[in-house]
Coordinates of C-alpha atoms in Angstrom, one line a residue:
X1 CA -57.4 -72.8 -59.8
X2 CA -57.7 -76.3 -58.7
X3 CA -55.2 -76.1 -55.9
X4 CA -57.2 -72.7 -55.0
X5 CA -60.7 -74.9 -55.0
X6 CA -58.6 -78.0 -52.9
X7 CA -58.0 -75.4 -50.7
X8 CA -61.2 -73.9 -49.9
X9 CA -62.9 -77.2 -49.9
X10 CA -60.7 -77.9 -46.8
X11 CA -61.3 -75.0 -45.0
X12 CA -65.4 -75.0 -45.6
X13 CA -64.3 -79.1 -44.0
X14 CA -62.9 -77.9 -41.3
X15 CA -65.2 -74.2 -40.5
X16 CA -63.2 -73.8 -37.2
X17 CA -60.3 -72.0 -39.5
X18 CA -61.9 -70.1 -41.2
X19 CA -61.5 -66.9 -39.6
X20 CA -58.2 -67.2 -39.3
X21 CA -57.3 -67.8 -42.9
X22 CA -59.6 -65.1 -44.6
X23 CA -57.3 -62.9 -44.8
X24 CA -55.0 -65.0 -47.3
X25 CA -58.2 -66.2 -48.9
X26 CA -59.3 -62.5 -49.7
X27 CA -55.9 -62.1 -51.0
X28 CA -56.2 -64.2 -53.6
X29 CA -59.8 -63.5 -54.3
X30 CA -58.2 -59.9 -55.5
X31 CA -55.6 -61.4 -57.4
X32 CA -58.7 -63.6 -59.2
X33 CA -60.6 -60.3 -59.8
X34 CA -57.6 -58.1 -61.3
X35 CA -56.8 -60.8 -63.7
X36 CA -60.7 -60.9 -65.2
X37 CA -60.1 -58.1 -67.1
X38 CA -57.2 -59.7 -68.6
X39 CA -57.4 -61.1 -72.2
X40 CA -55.1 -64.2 -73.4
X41 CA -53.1 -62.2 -75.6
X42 CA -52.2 -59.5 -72.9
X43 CA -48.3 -59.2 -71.9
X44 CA -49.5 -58.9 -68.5
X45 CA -50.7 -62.5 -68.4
X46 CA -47.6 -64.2 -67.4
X47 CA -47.1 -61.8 -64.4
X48 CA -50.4 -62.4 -63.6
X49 CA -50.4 -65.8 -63.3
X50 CA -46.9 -65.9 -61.2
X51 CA -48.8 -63.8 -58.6
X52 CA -52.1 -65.7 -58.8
X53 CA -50.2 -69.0 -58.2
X54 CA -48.1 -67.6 -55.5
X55 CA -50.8 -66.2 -53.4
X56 CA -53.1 -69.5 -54.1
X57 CA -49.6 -71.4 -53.1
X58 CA -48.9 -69.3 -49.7
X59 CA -53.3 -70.1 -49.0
X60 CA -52.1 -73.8 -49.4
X61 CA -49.6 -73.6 -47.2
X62 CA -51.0 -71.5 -44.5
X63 CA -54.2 -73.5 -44.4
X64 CA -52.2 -77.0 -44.5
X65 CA -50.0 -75.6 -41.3
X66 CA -53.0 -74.2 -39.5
X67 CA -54.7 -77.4 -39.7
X68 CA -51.7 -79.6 -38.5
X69 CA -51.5 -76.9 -35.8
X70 CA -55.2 -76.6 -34.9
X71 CA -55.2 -80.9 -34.9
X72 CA -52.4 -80.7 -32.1
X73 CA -54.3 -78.0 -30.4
X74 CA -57.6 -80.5 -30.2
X75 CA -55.1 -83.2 -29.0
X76 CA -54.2 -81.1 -26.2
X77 CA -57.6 -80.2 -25.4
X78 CA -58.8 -83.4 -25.0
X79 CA -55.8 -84.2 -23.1
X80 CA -57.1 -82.1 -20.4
X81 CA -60.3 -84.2 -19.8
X82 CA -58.5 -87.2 -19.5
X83 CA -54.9 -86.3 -18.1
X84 CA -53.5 -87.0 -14.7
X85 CA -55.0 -84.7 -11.7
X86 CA -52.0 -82.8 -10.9
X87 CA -50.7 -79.0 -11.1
X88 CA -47.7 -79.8 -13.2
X89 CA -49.9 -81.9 -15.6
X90 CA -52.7 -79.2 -16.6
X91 CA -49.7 -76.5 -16.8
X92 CA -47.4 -78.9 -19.1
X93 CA -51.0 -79.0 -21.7
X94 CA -51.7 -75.3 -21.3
X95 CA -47.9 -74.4 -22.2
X96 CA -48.1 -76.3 -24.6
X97 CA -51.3 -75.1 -26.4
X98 CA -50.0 -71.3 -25.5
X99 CA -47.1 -72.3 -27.3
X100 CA -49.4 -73.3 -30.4
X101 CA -51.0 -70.1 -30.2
X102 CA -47.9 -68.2 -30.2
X103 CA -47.0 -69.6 -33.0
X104 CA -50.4 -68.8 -35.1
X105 CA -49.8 -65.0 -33.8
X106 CA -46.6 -64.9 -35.4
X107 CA -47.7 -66.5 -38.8
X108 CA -50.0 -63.2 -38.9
X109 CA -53.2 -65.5 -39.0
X110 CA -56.2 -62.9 -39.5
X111 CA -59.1 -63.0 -36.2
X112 CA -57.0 -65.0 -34.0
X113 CA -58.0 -62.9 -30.9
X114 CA -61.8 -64.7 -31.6
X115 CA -60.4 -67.9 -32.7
X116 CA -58.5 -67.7 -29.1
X117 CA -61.5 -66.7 -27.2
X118 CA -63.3 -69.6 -28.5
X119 CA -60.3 -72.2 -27.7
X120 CA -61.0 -70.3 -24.4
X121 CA -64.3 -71.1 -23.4
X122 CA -63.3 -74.8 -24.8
X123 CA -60.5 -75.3 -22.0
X124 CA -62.7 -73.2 -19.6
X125 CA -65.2 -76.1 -20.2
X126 CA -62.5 -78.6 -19.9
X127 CA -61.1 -77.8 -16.8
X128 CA -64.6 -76.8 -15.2
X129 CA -65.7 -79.9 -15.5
X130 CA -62.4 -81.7 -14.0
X131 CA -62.9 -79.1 -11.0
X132 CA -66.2 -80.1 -10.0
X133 CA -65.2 -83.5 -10.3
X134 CA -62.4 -82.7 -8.2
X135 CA -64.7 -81.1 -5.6
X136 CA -66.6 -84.4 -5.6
X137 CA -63.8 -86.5 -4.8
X138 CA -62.7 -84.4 -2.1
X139 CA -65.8 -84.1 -0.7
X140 CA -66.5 -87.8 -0.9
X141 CA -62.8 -88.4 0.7
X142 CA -63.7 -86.1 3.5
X143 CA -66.7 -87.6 4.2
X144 CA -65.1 -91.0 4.0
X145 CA -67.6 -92.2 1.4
X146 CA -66.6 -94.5 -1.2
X147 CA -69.0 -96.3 -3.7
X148 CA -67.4 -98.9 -6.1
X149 CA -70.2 -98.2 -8.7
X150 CA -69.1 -94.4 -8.7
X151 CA -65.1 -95.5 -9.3
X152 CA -65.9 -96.7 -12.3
X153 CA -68.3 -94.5 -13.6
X154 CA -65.4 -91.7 -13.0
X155 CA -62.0 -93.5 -14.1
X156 CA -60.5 -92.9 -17.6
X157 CA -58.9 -95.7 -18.8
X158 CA -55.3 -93.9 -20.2
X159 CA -52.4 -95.9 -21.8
X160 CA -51.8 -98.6 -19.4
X161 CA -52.7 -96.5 -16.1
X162 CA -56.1 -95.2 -14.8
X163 CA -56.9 -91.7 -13.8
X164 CA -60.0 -90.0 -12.2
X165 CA -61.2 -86.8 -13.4
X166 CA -61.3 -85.7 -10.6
X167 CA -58.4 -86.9 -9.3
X168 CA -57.6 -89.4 -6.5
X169 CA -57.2 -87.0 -2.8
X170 CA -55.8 -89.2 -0.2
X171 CA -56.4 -88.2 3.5
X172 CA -54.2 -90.3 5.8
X173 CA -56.3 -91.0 9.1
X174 CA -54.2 -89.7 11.8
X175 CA -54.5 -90.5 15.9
X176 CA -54.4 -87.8 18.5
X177 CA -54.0 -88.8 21.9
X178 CA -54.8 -85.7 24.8
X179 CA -53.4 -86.3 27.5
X180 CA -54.7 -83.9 30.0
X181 CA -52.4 -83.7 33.1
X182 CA -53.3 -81.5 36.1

């Protein structure tokens, strides 16, 4: 019962998982519920207790994988505020958390289509944010405006390189010459 309380307390820690393990949790709950009726001197005690520490055992593990899994998912998540401005960048993160998620749908996690939809809007607000910030630098490259204040405000210091959220758009300045000739 202590492993079963360990448990709990780690999922009421971290609420986000909730959903997704209530399934195994009301699992065991029923196992709890069948064995109150059960007296200390009943042959159906040791059976009992097999199955009550299996289910509580398969919680344990299920809630210690989703959490390892959900911590890589955050990882990712933040990578995408942070990462460089490039296509093959953001699609290299979102495989990578799609893999994640792939793997939660086949370890039968309970409510993962609303756990998904909330890791969703998460990303959605993500990569919003790094497209407007994208349009900004654009717009400030077309307009040839450049403010040293405003580079520094917008650069993320990552490992040893540096990386705007919204990216870095360079616009090489190129000369026409018309020539008309009659």
């Amino acid at each position: 019962m202590r492993s079963y309380e360990r448990t709990c307390q780690k999922v009421e820690e971290r609420q986000s998982i909730a959903p997704l393990v209530a399934g195994h949790k009301k699992e065991v709950q029923t196992i709890i519920s069948d064995g109150i009726a059960l007296v200390w001197e009943s042959y159906k005690l040791d059976p009992y207790v097999q199955k009550l520490a299996e289910g509580v055992l398969n919680l344990q593990e299920k809630v210690d994988d989703l959490m390892a899994i959900e911590e890589r998912i955050d990882v990712e998540v933040r990578a995408l505020e942070t990462c460089a401005y490039k296509r093959e960048t953001f699609r290299a993160i979102l495989d990578q958390i799609q893999k994640y998620v792939d793997q939660l749908n086949l370890q039968s996690y309970t409510n993962l289509q609303m756990w998904v939809h909330n890791l969703d809007k998460r990303v959605g607000e993500k990569l919003t944010g790094r497209l407007v910030a994208g349009m900004k630098a654009w717009h400030a490259a077309l307009a040839n405006y450049s403010s040293e204040t405003d580079r520094e405000d917008e650069t993320t210091e990552l490992g040893t390189g540096f990386f705007k959220p919204g990216g870095e758009p360079n616009i090489p300045s190129q000369i026409h010459d018309v020539v008309i000739v009659n």
